[in-house]
Coordinates of C-alpha atoms and ligand atoms in Angstrom, one line a residue:
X1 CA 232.6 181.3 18.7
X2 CA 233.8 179.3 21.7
X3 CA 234.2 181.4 24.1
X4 CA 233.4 185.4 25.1
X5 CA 236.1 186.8 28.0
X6 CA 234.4 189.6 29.8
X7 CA 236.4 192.3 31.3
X8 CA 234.8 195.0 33.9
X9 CA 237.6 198.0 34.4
X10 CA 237.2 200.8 36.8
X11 CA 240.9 202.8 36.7
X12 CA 242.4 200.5 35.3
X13 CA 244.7 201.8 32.4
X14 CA 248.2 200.6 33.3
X15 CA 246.7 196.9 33.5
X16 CA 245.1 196.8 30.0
X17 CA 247.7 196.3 27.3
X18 CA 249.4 193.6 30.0
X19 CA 246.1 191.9 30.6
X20 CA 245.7 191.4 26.5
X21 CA 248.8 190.4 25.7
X22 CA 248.7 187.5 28.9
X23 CA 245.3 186.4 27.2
X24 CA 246.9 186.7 24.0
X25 CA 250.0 184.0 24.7
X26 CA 247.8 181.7 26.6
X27 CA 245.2 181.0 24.1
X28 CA 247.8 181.3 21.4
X29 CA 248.3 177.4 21.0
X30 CA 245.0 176.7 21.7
X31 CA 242.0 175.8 19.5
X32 CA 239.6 177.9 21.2
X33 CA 238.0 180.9 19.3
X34 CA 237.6 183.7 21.5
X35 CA 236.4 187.2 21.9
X36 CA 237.5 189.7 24.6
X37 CA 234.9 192.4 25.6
X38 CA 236.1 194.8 27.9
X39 CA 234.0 197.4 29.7
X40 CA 235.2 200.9 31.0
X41 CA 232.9 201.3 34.3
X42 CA 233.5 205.2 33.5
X43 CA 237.1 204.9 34.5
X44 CA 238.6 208.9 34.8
X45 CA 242.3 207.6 34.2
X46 CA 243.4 206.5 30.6
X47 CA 241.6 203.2 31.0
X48 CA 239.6 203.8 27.6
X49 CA 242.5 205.1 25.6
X50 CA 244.5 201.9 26.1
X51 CA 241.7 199.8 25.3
X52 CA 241.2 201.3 21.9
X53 CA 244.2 200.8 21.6
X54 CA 244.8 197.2 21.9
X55 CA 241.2 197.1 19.9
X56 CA 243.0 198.8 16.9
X57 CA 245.6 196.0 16.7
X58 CA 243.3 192.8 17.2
X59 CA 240.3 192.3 15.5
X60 CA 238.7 190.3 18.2
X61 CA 238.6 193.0 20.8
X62 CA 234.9 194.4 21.6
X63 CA 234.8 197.3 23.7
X64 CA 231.8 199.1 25.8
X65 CA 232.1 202.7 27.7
X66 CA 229.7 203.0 30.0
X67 CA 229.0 207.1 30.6
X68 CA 229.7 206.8 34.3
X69 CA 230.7 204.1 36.7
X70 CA 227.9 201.7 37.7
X71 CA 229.6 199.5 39.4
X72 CA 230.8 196.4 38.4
X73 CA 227.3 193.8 38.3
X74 CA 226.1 196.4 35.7
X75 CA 229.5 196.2 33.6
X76 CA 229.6 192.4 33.8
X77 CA 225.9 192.4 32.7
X78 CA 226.5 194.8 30.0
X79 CA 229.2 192.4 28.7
X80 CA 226.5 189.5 29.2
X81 CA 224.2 190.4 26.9
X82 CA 227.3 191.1 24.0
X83 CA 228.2 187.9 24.4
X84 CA 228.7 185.6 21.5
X85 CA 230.3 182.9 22.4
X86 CA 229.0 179.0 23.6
X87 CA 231.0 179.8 27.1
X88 CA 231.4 182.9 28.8
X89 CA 234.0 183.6 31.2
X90 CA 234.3 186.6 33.6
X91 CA 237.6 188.1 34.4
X92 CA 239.3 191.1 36.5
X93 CA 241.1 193.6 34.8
X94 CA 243.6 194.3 37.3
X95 CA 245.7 191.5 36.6
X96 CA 244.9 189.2 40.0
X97 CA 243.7 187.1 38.1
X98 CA 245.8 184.8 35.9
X99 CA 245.1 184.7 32.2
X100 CA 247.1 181.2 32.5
X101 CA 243.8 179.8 34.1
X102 CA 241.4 180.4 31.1
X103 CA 242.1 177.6 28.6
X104 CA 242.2 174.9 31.9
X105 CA 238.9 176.1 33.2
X106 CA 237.4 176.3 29.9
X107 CA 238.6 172.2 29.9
X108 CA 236.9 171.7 32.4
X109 CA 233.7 172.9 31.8
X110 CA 233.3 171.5 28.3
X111 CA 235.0 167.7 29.9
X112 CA 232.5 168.1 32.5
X113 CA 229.5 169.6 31.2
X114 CA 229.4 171.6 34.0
X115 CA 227.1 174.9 34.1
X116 CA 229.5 176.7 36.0
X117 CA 233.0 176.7 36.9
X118 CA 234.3 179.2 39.7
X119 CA 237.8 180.2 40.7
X120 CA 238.9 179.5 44.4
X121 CA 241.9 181.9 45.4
X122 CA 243.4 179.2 47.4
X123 CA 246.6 180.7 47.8
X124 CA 245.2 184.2 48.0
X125 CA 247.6 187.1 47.9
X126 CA 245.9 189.7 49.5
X127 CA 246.2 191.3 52.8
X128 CA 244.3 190.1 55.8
X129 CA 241.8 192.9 56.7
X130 CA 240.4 191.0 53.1
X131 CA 241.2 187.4 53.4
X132 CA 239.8 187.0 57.1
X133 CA 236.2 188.7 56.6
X134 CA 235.9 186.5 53.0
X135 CA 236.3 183.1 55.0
X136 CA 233.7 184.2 56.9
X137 CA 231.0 185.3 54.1
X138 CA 231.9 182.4 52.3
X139 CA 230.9 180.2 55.2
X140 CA 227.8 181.8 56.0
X141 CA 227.2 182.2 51.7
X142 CA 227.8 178.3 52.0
X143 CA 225.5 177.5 55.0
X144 CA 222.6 179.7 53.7
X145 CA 222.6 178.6 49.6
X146 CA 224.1 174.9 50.4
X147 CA 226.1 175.4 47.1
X148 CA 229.9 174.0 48.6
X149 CA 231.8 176.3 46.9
X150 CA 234.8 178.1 49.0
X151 CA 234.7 181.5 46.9
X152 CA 232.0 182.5 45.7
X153 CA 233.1 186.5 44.9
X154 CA 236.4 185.3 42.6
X155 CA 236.5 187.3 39.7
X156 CA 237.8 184.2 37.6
X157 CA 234.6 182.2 36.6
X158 CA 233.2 180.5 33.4
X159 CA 229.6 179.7 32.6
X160 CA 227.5 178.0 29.5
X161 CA 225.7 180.6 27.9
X162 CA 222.4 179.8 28.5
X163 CA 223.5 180.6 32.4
X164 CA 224.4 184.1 32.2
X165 CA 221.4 184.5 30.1
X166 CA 219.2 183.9 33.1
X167 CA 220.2 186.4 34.9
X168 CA 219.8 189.8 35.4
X169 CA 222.7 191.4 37.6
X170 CA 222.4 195.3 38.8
X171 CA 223.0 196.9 42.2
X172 CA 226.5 194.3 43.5
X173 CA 224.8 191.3 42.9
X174 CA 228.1 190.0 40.9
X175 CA 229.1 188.4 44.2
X176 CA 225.9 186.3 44.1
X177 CA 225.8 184.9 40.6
X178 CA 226.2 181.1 41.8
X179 CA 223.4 181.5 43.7
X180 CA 221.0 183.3 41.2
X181 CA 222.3 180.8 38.7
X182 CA 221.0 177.6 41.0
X183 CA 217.8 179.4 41.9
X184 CA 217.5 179.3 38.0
X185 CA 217.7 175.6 37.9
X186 CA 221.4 175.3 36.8
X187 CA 223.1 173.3 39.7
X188 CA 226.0 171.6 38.0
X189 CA 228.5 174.0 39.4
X190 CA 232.6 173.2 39.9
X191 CA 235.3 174.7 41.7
X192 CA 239.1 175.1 40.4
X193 CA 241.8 176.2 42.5
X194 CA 243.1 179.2 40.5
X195 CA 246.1 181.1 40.6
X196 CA 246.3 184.3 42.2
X197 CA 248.4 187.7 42.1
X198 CA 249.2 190.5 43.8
X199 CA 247.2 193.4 43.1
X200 CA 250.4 195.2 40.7
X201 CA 249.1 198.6 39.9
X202 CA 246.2 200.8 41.0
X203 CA 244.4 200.2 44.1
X204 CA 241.6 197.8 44.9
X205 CA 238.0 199.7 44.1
X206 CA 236.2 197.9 47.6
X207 CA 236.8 198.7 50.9
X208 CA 235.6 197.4 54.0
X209 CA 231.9 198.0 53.3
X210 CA 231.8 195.2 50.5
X211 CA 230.8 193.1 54.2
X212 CA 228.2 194.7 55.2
X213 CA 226.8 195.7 51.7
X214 CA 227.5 192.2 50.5
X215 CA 225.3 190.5 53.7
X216 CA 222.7 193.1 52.7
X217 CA 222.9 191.6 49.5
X218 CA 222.8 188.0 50.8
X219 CA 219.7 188.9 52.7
X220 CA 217.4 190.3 49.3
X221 CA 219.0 188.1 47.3
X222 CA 217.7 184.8 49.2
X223 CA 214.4 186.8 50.1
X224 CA 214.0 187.9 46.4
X225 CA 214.4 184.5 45.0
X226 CA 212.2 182.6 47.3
X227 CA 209.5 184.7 47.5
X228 CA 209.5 187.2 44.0
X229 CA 206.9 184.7 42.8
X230 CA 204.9 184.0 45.6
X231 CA 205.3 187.3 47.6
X232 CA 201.7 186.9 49.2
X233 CA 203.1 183.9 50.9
X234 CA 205.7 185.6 52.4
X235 CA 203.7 189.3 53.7
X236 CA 200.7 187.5 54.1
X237 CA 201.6 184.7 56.6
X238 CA 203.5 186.6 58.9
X239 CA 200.5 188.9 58.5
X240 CA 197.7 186.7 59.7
X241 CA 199.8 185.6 62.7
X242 CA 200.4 189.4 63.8
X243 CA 196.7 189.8 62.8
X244 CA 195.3 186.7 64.8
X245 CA 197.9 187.3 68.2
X246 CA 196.1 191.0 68.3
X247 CA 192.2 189.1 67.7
X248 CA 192.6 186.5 70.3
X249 CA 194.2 189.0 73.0
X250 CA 191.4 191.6 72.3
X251 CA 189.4 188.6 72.7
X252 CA 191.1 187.2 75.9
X253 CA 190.3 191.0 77.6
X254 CA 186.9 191.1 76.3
X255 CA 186.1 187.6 77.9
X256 CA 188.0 189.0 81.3
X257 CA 186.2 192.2 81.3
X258 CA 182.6 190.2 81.0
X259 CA 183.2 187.5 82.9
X260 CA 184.2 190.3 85.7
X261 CA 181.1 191.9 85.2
X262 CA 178.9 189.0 85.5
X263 CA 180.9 188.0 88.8
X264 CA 179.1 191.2 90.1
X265 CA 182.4 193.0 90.3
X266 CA 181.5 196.9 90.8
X267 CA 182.8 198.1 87.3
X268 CA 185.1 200.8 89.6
X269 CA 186.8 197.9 90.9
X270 CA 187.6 196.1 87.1
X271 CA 190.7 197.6 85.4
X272 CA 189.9 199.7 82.4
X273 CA 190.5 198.2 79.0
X274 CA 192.9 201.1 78.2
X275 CA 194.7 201.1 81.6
X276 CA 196.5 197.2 80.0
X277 CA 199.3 197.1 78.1
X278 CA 198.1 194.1 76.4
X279 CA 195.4 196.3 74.9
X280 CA 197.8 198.2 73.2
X281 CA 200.1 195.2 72.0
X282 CA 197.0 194.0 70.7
X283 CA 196.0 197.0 68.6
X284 CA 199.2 197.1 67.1
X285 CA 199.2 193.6 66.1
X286 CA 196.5 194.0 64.5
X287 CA 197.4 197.3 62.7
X288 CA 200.7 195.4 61.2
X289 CA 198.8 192.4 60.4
X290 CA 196.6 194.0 58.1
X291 CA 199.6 196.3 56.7
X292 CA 201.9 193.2 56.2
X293 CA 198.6 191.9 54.5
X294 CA 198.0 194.7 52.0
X295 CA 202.0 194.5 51.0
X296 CA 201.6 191.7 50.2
X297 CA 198.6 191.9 47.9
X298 CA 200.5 195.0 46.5
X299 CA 203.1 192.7 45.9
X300 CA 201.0 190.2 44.1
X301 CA 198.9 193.4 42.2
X302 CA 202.7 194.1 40.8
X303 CA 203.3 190.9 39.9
X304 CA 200.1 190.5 37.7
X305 CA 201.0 193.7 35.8
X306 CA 204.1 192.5 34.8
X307 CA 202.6 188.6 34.4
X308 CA 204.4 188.5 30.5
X309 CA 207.6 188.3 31.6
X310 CA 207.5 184.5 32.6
X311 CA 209.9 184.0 35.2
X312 CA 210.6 180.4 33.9
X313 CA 212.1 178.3 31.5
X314 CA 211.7 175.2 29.5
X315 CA 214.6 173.1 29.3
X316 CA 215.1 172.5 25.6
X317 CA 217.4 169.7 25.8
X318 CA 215.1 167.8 28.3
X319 CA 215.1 163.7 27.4
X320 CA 211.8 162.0 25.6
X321 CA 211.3 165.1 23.5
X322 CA 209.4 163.8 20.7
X323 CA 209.9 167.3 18.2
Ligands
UDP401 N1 235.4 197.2 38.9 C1 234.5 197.8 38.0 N2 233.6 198.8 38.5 C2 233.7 199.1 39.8 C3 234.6 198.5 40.7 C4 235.4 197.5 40.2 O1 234.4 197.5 36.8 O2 232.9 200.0 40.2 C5 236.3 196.1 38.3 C6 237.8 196.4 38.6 O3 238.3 197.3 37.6 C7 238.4 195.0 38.6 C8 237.2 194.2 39.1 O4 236.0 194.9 39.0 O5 238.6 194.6 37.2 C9 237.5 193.8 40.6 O6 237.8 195.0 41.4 P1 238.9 195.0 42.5 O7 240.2 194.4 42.0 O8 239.0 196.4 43.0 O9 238.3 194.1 43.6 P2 239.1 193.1 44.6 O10 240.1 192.4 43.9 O11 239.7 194.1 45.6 O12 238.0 192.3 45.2
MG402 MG1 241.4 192.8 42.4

């Protein structure tokens, strides 16, 4: 099998039997062997009907119900781990994105031998409360993962299968998966201006929160990969410098206080240790210090329970292999 298309729909019923037919024609003349798995995110319209049906009539139709809607990282993960095919590509269901654009990107990634090839809506028809916030998250996206890609949430992308087997996507970490793929070692990723429709029938399932969610995302998701093996690093050096600013101000009164007293200072005369606000900065340092210290051990206690699961890989292709 050449390729697996994956298909997360949420509501999406009056989409469905266009959406097949469109991937139908396009890859009709082509001699790429394809499966279609399409997931119902717990849709409550007639999503589900329609897609059984279009699986009746074709043979190479695989479809997943999830019970409830999880979202769409969980759907898109779900459809991962079915896939057969050498290349997996990720597409919306509602029809934005253009079936047309499969066998070209799939050309390219094969050509190029590319681990990843990503849509870019250049010509994006949606309205502006969504095109104006994107620039922005794509920018800082760019600036924080240094991957030059100028969309990283379009739906339309294709991958190698050993990519999407890396990773693990829950929560709405679907915007992220360049990033999670590069932090796995696969860095050869392209961009392909795709074509892009208006949204024709239901309504979009994001509103305005995807910003602030998403940057909430953007934040774990650098955090989590940096650190998820090393977490001790993290907790415990911001740790020791809370914990050594408290120790060398308790110090710094300490040394005041003494010195004062052998200067011969009446002791009515020298400020009490509790009267300085210093004092109390520096017991709190020290209190967070040592808290941010024993997270991070936790973290590190958690991370030898669950050692097995090797968080690397070894690159089987890799040159001078003798066996
Ligand atoms: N989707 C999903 N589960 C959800 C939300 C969305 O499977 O909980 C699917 C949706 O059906 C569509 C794709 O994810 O196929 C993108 O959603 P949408 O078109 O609403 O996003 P937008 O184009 O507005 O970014
Ligand atoms: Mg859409």
């Amino acid at each position: 099998m050449n390729l697996s298309i994956i298909i997360p729909a949420f509501n999406e019923g009056e989409s469905i039997s266009h959406l097949f037919n469109q991937i139908k024609n396009s890859l009709s003349d082509k001699k790429i062997s394809y499966e279609v798995i399409i997931i119902d995110d717990g849709s409550n319209d007639n999503t589900w009907v329609e897609i059984i049906n279009i699986s009746k009539k074709s043979k190479n139709i695989i479809p997943i119900k999830f019970k409830k809607n999880y979202g769409k990282s969980d759907a898109l993960d779900a459809g991962f781990k079915r896939a057969s095919g050498d290349y997996v590509l990720t597409m919306d269901a509602d029809l934005q994105d253009d079936p047309s654009e499969i066998s070209p990107l799939y050309q390219m990634i094969t050509r190029d031998r590319l681990d990843i090839v990503s849509g870019w809506k250049k010509k994006r028809n949606d309205p502006f409360s969504k095109t104006i916030p994107s620039k922005f998250f794509n920018y800082v996206t760019r600036k924080l993962s240094g991957i030059p890609l100028n969309d990283f949430n379009c739906g339309i992308k294709i991958y190698r299968k050993d990519v999407v087997n890396s990773i693990n996507l829950y929560g709405e970490m679907h915007r992220y998966i360049p990033l999670i793929a590069k932090w796995n070692g696969f860095n050869k990723i392209g961009e392909k201006e795709v074509n892009h429709n208006r949204r024709k029938f239901g309504i979009t399932k994001f509103g305005m929160e995807r910003y602030l969610r998403g940057f909430l995302d953007l934040l774990s998701v650098s955090f989590v990969y940096r650190f998820r093996k090393r977490p001790m690093h993290f907790f415990g050096s911001i740790g020791v410098l809370f914990f050594m600013l408290g120790f060398i101000s308790v110090g710094w009164i300490i040394y005041e206080k003494i010195s004062k007293i052998s200067e011969n200072i009446p002791l009515e005369q020298i400020r009490p240790v509790t009267d300085q606000p210093l004092f109390y900065i520096a017991l709190i340092s020290i209190i967070i210090g040592i808290q941010l210290f024993l997270v991070g051990f936790l973290s590190e206690l958690i991370i030898q329970i669950n050692s097995d699961k090797k968080g690397y890989k070894i690159d089987k292709s890799g040159e001078g292999r003798k066996n």
